[in-house]
Amino acid sequence: MAIIEDALSNLKSIKKMIPQYGKEAILENKFTIIERLKNWQWAKGIGSDGSVVGTYADSTEGYAEADNVHNSHLKSGGSPYNFYWSGDAAENLYLKSVNKTKGTFDISTIAAKKRLFDEEFGEMFDLTDEQNDWINENIVEPYMAKKIEEKLFDF
């Protein structure tokens, strides 16, 4: 019965560590999380609420070609904004903070770009529900499961 009592005791300490494990999972995978925002939301013109924030005018592709923008064909009329022209906002994304009490994190970029995005498009720096679900299922939950398994029988 000592093993069961030790395991139950470990469960109590593990429960207290759950918020810390979540924070560790986010910090250790911050680059993957930022890539999800850039490549699975912004590249598709999707805001934090899951809707397309705008589309390019018919003339945009010509301006992009004249400005030597890489992949200017992705800026054809009616295509959703992909937020790559100079790349400043996307290339300077970083994990600003992790709140382990609330189980949340904040992503940001250059202050002036963030203000511009916020004013023009609304909230763009939070992940959609779909991307949050992906982060939870593929990063946070497996990380926590591994930590719990390691600690449960650590006596």
mmCIF file with all atom_site columns, C-alpha atoms in Angstrom:
data_model
loop_
_atom_site.group_PDB
_atom_site.id
_atom_site.type_symbol
_atom_site.label_atom_id
_atom_site.label_alt_id
_atom_site.label_comp_id
_atom_site.label_asym_id
_atom_site.label_entity_id
_atom_site.label_seq_id
_atom_site.pdbx_PDB_ins_code
_atom_site.Cartn_x
_atom_site.Cartn_y
_atom_site.Cartn_z
_atom_site.occupancy
_atom_site.B_iso_or_equiv
_atom_site.pdbx_formal_charge
_atom_site.auth_seq_id
_atom_site.auth_comp_id
_atom_site.auth_asym_id
_atom_site.auth_atom_id
_atom_site.pdbx_PDB_model_num
ATOM 1   C CA . MET A 1 1   ? 0.000   0.000  0.000   1.00 0.00 ? 1   MET A CA 1
ATOM 2   C CA . ALA A 1 2   ? 2.994   2.306  0.387   1.00 0.00 ? 2   ALA A CA 1
ATOM 3   C CA . ILE A 1 3   ? 3.274   2.619  -3.396  1.00 0.00 ? 3   ILE A CA 1
ATOM 4   C CA . ILE A 1 4   ? -0.362  3.719  -3.678  1.00 0.00 ? 4   ILE A CA 1
ATOM 5   C CA . GLU A 1 5   ? 0.040   6.226  -0.850  1.00 0.00 ? 5   GLU A CA 1
ATOM 6   C CA . ASP A 1 6   ? 3.212   7.605  -2.452  1.00 0.00 ? 6   ASP A CA 1
ATOM 7   C CA . ALA A 1 7   ? 1.475   7.893  -5.833  1.00 0.00 ? 7   ALA A CA 1
ATOM 8   C CA . LEU A 1 8   ? -1.517  9.679  -4.266  1.00 0.00 ? 8   LEU A CA 1
ATOM 9   C CA . SER A 1 9   ? 0.841   12.048 -2.489  1.00 0.00 ? 9   SER A CA 1
ATOM 10  C CA . ASN A 1 10  ? 2.575   12.755 -5.788  1.00 0.00 ? 10  ASN A CA 1
ATOM 11  C CA . LEU A 1 11  ? -0.793  13.500 -7.404  1.00 0.00 ? 11  LEU A CA 1
ATOM 12  C CA . LYS A 1 12  ? -1.342  16.345 -4.962  1.00 0.00 ? 12  LYS A CA 1
ATOM 13  C CA . SER A 1 13  ? 1.990   17.938 -5.813  1.00 0.00 ? 13  SER A CA 1
ATOM 14  C CA . ILE A 1 14  ? 1.430   17.327 -9.538  1.00 0.00 ? 14  ILE A CA 1
ATOM 15  C CA . LYS A 1 15  ? -1.930  19.139 -9.361  1.00 0.00 ? 15  LYS A CA 1
ATOM 16  C CA . LYS A 1 16  ? -0.143  22.223 -8.009  1.00 0.00 ? 16  LYS A CA 1
ATOM 17  C CA . MET A 1 17  ? 2.394   22.050 -10.843 1.00 0.00 ? 17  MET A CA 1
ATOM 18  C CA . ILE A 1 18  ? -0.116  21.918 -13.737 1.00 0.00 ? 18  ILE A CA 1
ATOM 19  C CA . PRO A 1 19  ? -0.027  25.708 -14.392 1.00 0.00 ? 19  PRO A CA 1
ATOM 20  C CA . GLN A 1 20  ? 3.794   25.636 -14.367 1.00 0.00 ? 20  GLN A CA 1
ATOM 21  C CA . TYR A 1 21  ? 3.856   22.725 -16.824 1.00 0.00 ? 21  TYR A CA 1
ATOM 22  C CA . GLY A 1 22  ? 1.571   24.701 -19.143 1.00 0.00 ? 22  GLY A CA 1
ATOM 23  C CA . LYS A 1 23  ? 3.896   27.692 -18.993 1.00 0.00 ? 23  LYS A CA 1
ATOM 24  C CA . GLU A 1 24  ? 6.925   25.503 -19.686 1.00 0.00 ? 24  GLU A CA 1
ATOM 25  C CA . ALA A 1 25  ? 5.187   23.909 -22.676 1.00 0.00 ? 25  ALA A CA 1
ATOM 26  C CA . ILE A 1 26  ? 4.441   27.337 -24.166 1.00 0.00 ? 26  ILE A CA 1
ATOM 27  C CA . LEU A 1 27  ? 7.938   28.720 -23.551 1.00 0.00 ? 27  LEU A CA 1
ATOM 28  C CA . GLU A 1 28  ? 9.682   25.649 -24.943 1.00 0.00 ? 28  GLU A CA 1
ATOM 29  C CA . ASN A 1 29  ? 7.526   25.777 -28.087 1.00 0.00 ? 29  ASN A CA 1
ATOM 30  C CA . LYS A 1 30  ? 7.231   29.531 -28.609 1.00 0.00 ? 30  LYS A CA 1
ATOM 31  C CA . PHE A 1 31  ? 8.676   29.435 -32.116 1.00 0.00 ? 31  PHE A CA 1
ATOM 32  C CA . THR A 1 32  ? 6.156   26.792 -33.230 1.00 0.00 ? 32  THR A CA 1
ATOM 33  C CA . ILE A 1 33  ? 3.334   28.862 -31.736 1.00 0.00 ? 33  ILE A CA 1
ATOM 34  C CA . ILE A 1 34  ? 4.480   32.015 -33.533 1.00 0.00 ? 34  ILE A CA 1
ATOM 35  C CA . GLU A 1 35  ? 4.760   30.049 -36.789 1.00 0.00 ? 35  GLU A CA 1
ATOM 36  C CA . ARG A 1 36  ? 1.138   28.924 -36.329 1.00 0.00 ? 36  ARG A CA 1
ATOM 37  C CA . LEU A 1 37  ? 0.082   32.579 -36.145 1.00 0.00 ? 37  LEU A CA 1
ATOM 38  C CA . LYS A 1 38  ? 2.140   33.585 -39.192 1.00 0.00 ? 38  LYS A CA 1
ATOM 39  C CA . ASN A 1 39  ? 1.560   30.602 -41.459 1.00 0.00 ? 39  ASN A CA 1
ATOM 40  C CA . TRP A 1 40  ? -1.903  29.359 -40.484 1.00 0.00 ? 40  TRP A CA 1
ATOM 41  C CA . GLN A 1 41  ? -3.637  32.691 -39.798 1.00 0.00 ? 41  GLN A CA 1
ATOM 42  C CA . TRP A 1 42  ? -1.858  35.702 -41.206 1.00 0.00 ? 42  TRP A CA 1
ATOM 43  C CA . ALA A 1 43  ? -0.817  33.981 -44.445 1.00 0.00 ? 43  ALA A CA 1
ATOM 44  C CA . LYS A 1 44  ? -4.504  33.254 -44.997 1.00 0.00 ? 44  LYS A CA 1
ATOM 45  C CA . GLY A 1 45  ? -5.659  36.742 -43.989 1.00 0.00 ? 45  GLY A CA 1
ATOM 46  C CA . ILE A 1 46  ? -7.444  35.486 -40.886 1.00 0.00 ? 46  ILE A CA 1
ATOM 47  C CA . GLY A 1 47  ? -7.869  37.607 -37.759 1.00 0.00 ? 47  GLY A CA 1
ATOM 48  C CA . SER A 1 48  ? -8.109  36.383 -34.185 1.00 0.00 ? 48  SER A CA 1
ATOM 49  C CA . ASP A 1 49  ? -11.871 35.960 -34.493 1.00 0.00 ? 49  ASP A CA 1
ATOM 50  C CA . GLY A 1 50  ? -11.422 33.505 -37.388 1.00 0.00 ? 50  GLY A CA 1
ATOM 51  C CA . SER A 1 51  ? -12.737 35.746 -40.158 1.00 0.00 ? 51  SER A CA 1
ATOM 52  C CA . VAL A 1 52  ? -10.928 37.126 -43.211 1.00 0.00 ? 52  VAL A CA 1
ATOM 53  C CA . VAL A 1 53  ? -9.884  40.686 -42.375 1.00 0.00 ? 53  VAL A CA 1
ATOM 54  C CA . GLY A 1 54  ? -9.748  41.979 -45.936 1.00 0.00 ? 54  GLY A CA 1
ATOM 55  C CA . THR A 1 55  ? -8.878  41.244 -49.541 1.00 0.00 ? 55  THR A CA 1
ATOM 56  C CA . TYR A 1 56  ? -6.475  42.776 -52.032 1.00 0.00 ? 56  TYR A CA 1
ATOM 57  C CA . ALA A 1 57  ? -7.701  45.167 -54.701 1.00 0.00 ? 57  ALA A CA 1
ATOM 58  C CA . ASP A 1 58  ? -7.183  44.225 -58.358 1.00 0.00 ? 58  ASP A CA 1
ATOM 59  C CA . SER A 1 59  ? -4.314  46.746 -58.609 1.00 0.00 ? 59  SER A CA 1
ATOM 60  C CA . THR A 1 60  ? -2.336  45.377 -55.661 1.00 0.00 ? 60  THR A CA 1
ATOM 61  C CA . GLU A 1 61  ? -0.511  42.667 -57.617 1.00 0.00 ? 61  GLU A CA 1
ATOM 62  C CA . GLY A 1 62  ? 0.939   45.302 -59.965 1.00 0.00 ? 62  GLY A CA 1
ATOM 63  C CA . TYR A 1 63  ? 2.174   47.391 -57.049 1.00 0.00 ? 63  TYR A CA 1
ATOM 64  C CA . ALA A 1 64  ? 3.709   44.302 -55.464 1.00 0.00 ? 64  ALA A CA 1
ATOM 65  C CA . GLU A 1 65  ? 5.511   43.383 -58.692 1.00 0.00 ? 65  GLU A CA 1
ATOM 66  C CA . ALA A 1 66  ? 6.810   46.949 -59.065 1.00 0.00 ? 66  ALA A CA 1
ATOM 67  C CA . ASP A 1 67  ? 8.036   46.836 -55.470 1.00 0.00 ? 67  ASP A CA 1
ATOM 68  C CA . ASN A 1 68  ? 9.722   43.438 -56.074 1.00 0.00 ? 68  ASN A CA 1
ATOM 69  C CA . VAL A 1 69  ? 7.628   41.784 -53.404 1.00 0.00 ? 69  VAL A CA 1
ATOM 70  C CA . HIS A 1 70  ? 8.359   38.049 -53.201 1.00 0.00 ? 70  HIS A CA 1
ATOM 71  C CA . ASN A 1 71  ? 5.351   35.986 -54.338 1.00 0.00 ? 71  ASN A CA 1
ATOM 72  C CA . SER A 1 72  ? 3.530   39.052 -55.645 1.00 0.00 ? 72  SER A CA 1
ATOM 73  C CA . HIS A 1 73  ? 1.113   36.660 -57.415 1.00 0.00 ? 73  HIS A CA 1
ATOM 74  C CA . LEU A 1 74  ? -0.345  35.908 -53.964 1.00 0.00 ? 74  LEU A CA 1
ATOM 75  C CA . LYS A 1 75  ? -1.585  39.494 -53.868 1.00 0.00 ? 75  LYS A CA 1
ATOM 76  C CA . SER A 1 76  ? -4.042  39.232 -56.747 1.00 0.00 ? 76  SER A CA 1
ATOM 77  C CA . GLY A 1 77  ? -7.403  40.968 -56.585 1.00 0.00 ? 77  GLY A CA 1
ATOM 78  C CA . GLY A 1 78  ? -9.853  39.308 -54.208 1.00 0.00 ? 78  GLY A CA 1
ATOM 79  C CA . SER A 1 79  ? -7.179  37.248 -52.423 1.00 0.00 ? 79  SER A CA 1
ATOM 80  C CA . PRO A 1 80  ? -7.178  37.541 -48.628 1.00 0.00 ? 80  PRO A CA 1
ATOM 81  C CA . TYR A 1 81  ? -4.473  39.754 -47.164 1.00 0.00 ? 81  TYR A CA 1
ATOM 82  C CA . ASN A 1 82  ? -1.407  37.686 -46.332 1.00 0.00 ? 82  ASN A CA 1
ATOM 83  C CA . PHE A 1 83  ? 0.422   40.425 -44.400 1.00 0.00 ? 83  PHE A CA 1
ATOM 84  C CA . TYR A 1 84  ? 3.705   39.996 -46.257 1.00 0.00 ? 84  TYR A CA 1
ATOM 85  C CA . TRP A 1 85  ? 5.029   43.014 -48.025 1.00 0.00 ? 85  TRP A CA 1
ATOM 86  C CA . SER A 1 86  ? 8.001   44.256 -46.113 1.00 0.00 ? 86  SER A CA 1
ATOM 87  C CA . GLY A 1 87  ? 7.622   41.467 -43.547 1.00 0.00 ? 87  GLY A CA 1
ATOM 88  C CA . ASP A 1 88  ? 8.395   43.706 -40.561 1.00 0.00 ? 88  ASP A CA 1
ATOM 89  C CA . ALA A 1 89  ? 5.416   42.715 -38.444 1.00 0.00 ? 89  ALA A CA 1
ATOM 90  C CA . ALA A 1 90  ? 5.697   38.975 -39.089 1.00 0.00 ? 90  ALA A CA 1
ATOM 91  C CA . GLU A 1 91  ? 9.470   38.765 -38.858 1.00 0.00 ? 91  GLU A CA 1
ATOM 92  C CA . ASN A 1 92  ? 9.495   40.543 -35.509 1.00 0.00 ? 92  ASN A CA 1
ATOM 93  C CA . LEU A 1 93  ? 6.810   38.518 -33.742 1.00 0.00 ? 93  LEU A CA 1
ATOM 94  C CA . TYR A 1 94  ? 7.749   37.354 -30.263 1.00 0.00 ? 94  TYR A CA 1
ATOM 95  C CA . LEU A 1 95  ? 6.170   35.756 -27.219 1.00 0.00 ? 95  LEU A CA 1
ATOM 96  C CA . LYS A 1 96  ? 5.585   38.742 -24.956 1.00 0.00 ? 96  LYS A CA 1
ATOM 97  C CA . SER A 1 97  ? 4.327   36.993 -21.811 1.00 0.00 ? 97  SER A CA 1
ATOM 98  C CA . VAL A 1 98  ? 2.856   33.820 -20.358 1.00 0.00 ? 98  VAL A CA 1
ATOM 99  C CA . ASN A 1 99  ? 0.303   34.019 -17.546 1.00 0.00 ? 99  ASN A CA 1
ATOM 100 C CA . LYS A 1 100 ? 0.307   30.612 -15.870 1.00 0.00 ? 100 LYS A CA 1
ATOM 101 C CA . THR A 1 101 ? -2.519  31.574 -13.505 1.00 0.00 ? 101 THR A CA 1
ATOM 102 C CA . LYS A 1 102 ? -4.901  32.331 -16.384 1.00 0.00 ? 102 LYS A CA 1
ATOM 103 C CA . GLY A 1 103 ? -3.338  29.812 -18.774 1.00 0.00 ? 103 GLY A CA 1
ATOM 104 C CA . THR A 1 104 ? -2.826  32.474 -21.448 1.00 0.00 ? 104 THR A CA 1
ATOM 105 C CA . PHE A 1 105 ? 0.024   33.995 -23.444 1.00 0.00 ? 105 PHE A CA 1
ATOM 106 C CA . ASP A 1 106 ? 0.532   37.150 -25.486 1.00 0.00 ? 106 ASP A CA 1
ATOM 107 C CA . ILE A 1 107 ? 2.238   37.492 -28.867 1.00 0.00 ? 107 ILE A CA 1
ATOM 108 C CA . SER A 1 108 ? 3.440   40.896 -30.045 1.00 0.00 ? 108 SER A CA 1
ATOM 109 C CA . THR A 1 109 ? 5.622   42.661 -32.622 1.00 0.00 ? 109 THR A CA 1
ATOM 110 C CA . ILE A 1 110 ? 7.161   46.093 -33.197 1.00 0.00 ? 110 ILE A CA 1
ATOM 111 C CA . ALA A 1 111 ? 5.005   48.547 -31.214 1.00 0.00 ? 111 ALA A CA 1
ATOM 112 C CA . ALA A 1 112 ? 4.201   50.795 -34.184 1.00 0.00 ? 112 ALA A CA 1
ATOM 113 C CA . LYS A 1 113 ? 3.200   47.819 -36.355 1.00 0.00 ? 113 LYS A CA 1
ATOM 114 C CA . LYS A 1 114 ? 1.045   46.369 -33.592 1.00 0.00 ? 114 LYS A CA 1
ATOM 115 C CA . ARG A 1 115 ? -0.810  49.682 -33.171 1.00 0.00 ? 115 ARG A CA 1
ATOM 116 C CA . LEU A 1 116 ? -1.296  49.910 -36.942 1.00 0.00 ? 116 LEU A CA 1
ATOM 117 C CA . PHE A 1 117 ? -2.650  46.351 -37.132 1.00 0.00 ? 117 PHE A CA 1
ATOM 118 C CA . ASP A 1 118 ? -4.917  46.885 -34.125 1.00 0.00 ? 118 ASP A CA 1
ATOM 119 C CA . GLU A 1 119 ? -6.354  50.085 -35.603 1.00 0.00 ? 119 GLU A CA 1
ATOM 120 C CA . GLU A 1 120 ? -6.765  48.749 -39.126 1.00 0.00 ? 120 GLU A CA 1
ATOM 121 C CA . PHE A 1 121 ? -7.813  45.133 -38.586 1.00 0.00 ? 121 PHE A CA 1
ATOM 122 C CA . GLY A 1 122 ? -8.810  44.677 -34.948 1.00 0.00 ? 122 GLY A CA 1
ATOM 123 C CA . GLU A 1 123 ? -7.236  41.911 -32.891 1.00 0.00 ? 123 GLU A CA 1
ATOM 124 C CA . MET A 1 124 ? -4.620  40.058 -34.930 1.00 0.00 ? 124 MET A CA 1
ATOM 125 C CA . PHE A 1 125 ? -2.196  38.787 -32.290 1.00 0.00 ? 125 PHE A CA 1
ATOM 126 C CA . ASP A 1 126 ? -4.336  36.121 -30.622 1.00 0.00 ? 126 ASP A CA 1
ATOM 127 C CA . LEU A 1 127 ? -4.687  32.665 -32.095 1.00 0.00 ? 127 LEU A CA 1
ATOM 128 C CA . THR A 1 128 ? -8.071  31.576 -33.418 1.00 0.00 ? 128 THR A CA 1
ATOM 129 C CA . ASP A 1 129 ? -9.965  28.906 -31.498 1.00 0.00 ? 129 ASP A CA 1
ATOM 130 C CA . GLU A 1 130 ? -8.832  26.394 -34.112 1.00 0.00 ? 130 GLU A CA 1
ATOM 131 C CA . GLN A 1 131 ? -5.156  27.285 -33.634 1.00 0.00 ? 131 GLN A CA 1
ATOM 132 C CA . ASN A 1 132 ? -5.513  27.333 -29.843 1.00 0.00 ? 132 ASN A CA 1
ATOM 133 C CA . ASP A 1 133 ? -7.036  23.845 -30.008 1.00 0.00 ? 133 ASP A CA 1
ATOM 134 C CA . TRP A 1 134 ? -4.089  22.701 -32.151 1.00 0.00 ? 134 TRP A CA 1
ATOM 135 C CA . ILE A 1 135 ? -1.581  24.157 -29.648 1.00 0.00 ? 135 ILE A CA 1
ATOM 136 C CA . ASN A 1 136 ? -3.376  22.451 -26.752 1.00 0.00 ? 136 ASN A CA 1
ATOM 137 C CA . GLU A 1 137 ? -3.693  19.064 -28.476 1.00 0.00 ? 137 GLU A CA 1
ATOM 138 C CA . ASN A 1 138 ? -0.229  18.959 -30.036 1.00 0.00 ? 138 ASN A CA 1
ATOM 139 C CA . ILE A 1 139 ? 1.952   20.875 -27.590 1.00 0.00 ? 139 ILE A CA 1
ATOM 140 C CA . VAL A 1 140 ? 0.472   21.548 -24.152 1.00 0.00 ? 140 VAL A CA 1
ATOM 141 C CA . GLU A 1 141 ? -1.404  18.315 -23.453 1.00 0.00 ? 141 GLU A CA 1
ATOM 142 C CA . PRO A 1 142 ? 1.412   15.956 -24.574 1.00 0.00 ? 142 PRO A CA 1
ATOM 143 C CA . TYR A 1 143 ? 3.929   17.992 -22.574 1.00 0.00 ? 143 TYR A CA 1
ATOM 144 C CA . MET A 1 144 ? 1.756   17.838 -19.460 1.00 0.00 ? 144 MET A CA 1
ATOM 145 C CA . ALA A 1 145 ? 1.079   14.120 -19.899 1.00 0.00 ? 145 ALA A CA 1
ATOM 146 C CA . LYS A 1 146 ? 4.814   13.433 -20.096 1.00 0.00 ? 146 LYS A CA 1
ATOM 147 C CA . LYS A 1 147 ? 5.517   15.532 -16.973 1.00 0.00 ? 147 LYS A CA 1
ATOM 148 C CA . ILE A 1 148 ? 2.688   13.865 -15.030 1.00 0.00 ? 148 ILE A CA 1
ATOM 149 C CA . GLU A 1 149 ? 3.907   10.414 -16.033 1.00 0.00 ? 149 GLU A CA 1
ATOM 150 C CA . GLU A 1 150 ? 7.462   11.294 -14.965 1.00 0.00 ? 150 GLU A CA 1
ATOM 151 C CA . LYS A 1 151 ? 6.372   12.628 -11.569 1.00 0.00 ? 151 LYS A CA 1
ATOM 152 C CA . LEU A 1 152 ? 3.613   10.175 -10.665 1.00 0.00 ? 152 LEU A CA 1
ATOM 153 C CA . PHE A 1 153 ? 5.917   7.316  -9.720  1.00 0.00 ? 153 PHE A CA 1
ATOM 154 C CA . ASP A 1 154 ? 8.904   9.427  -8.734  1.00 0.00 ? 154 ASP A CA 1
ATOM 155 C CA . PHE A 1 155 ? 9.494   8.119  -5.213  1.00 0.00 ? 155 PHE A CA 1
#
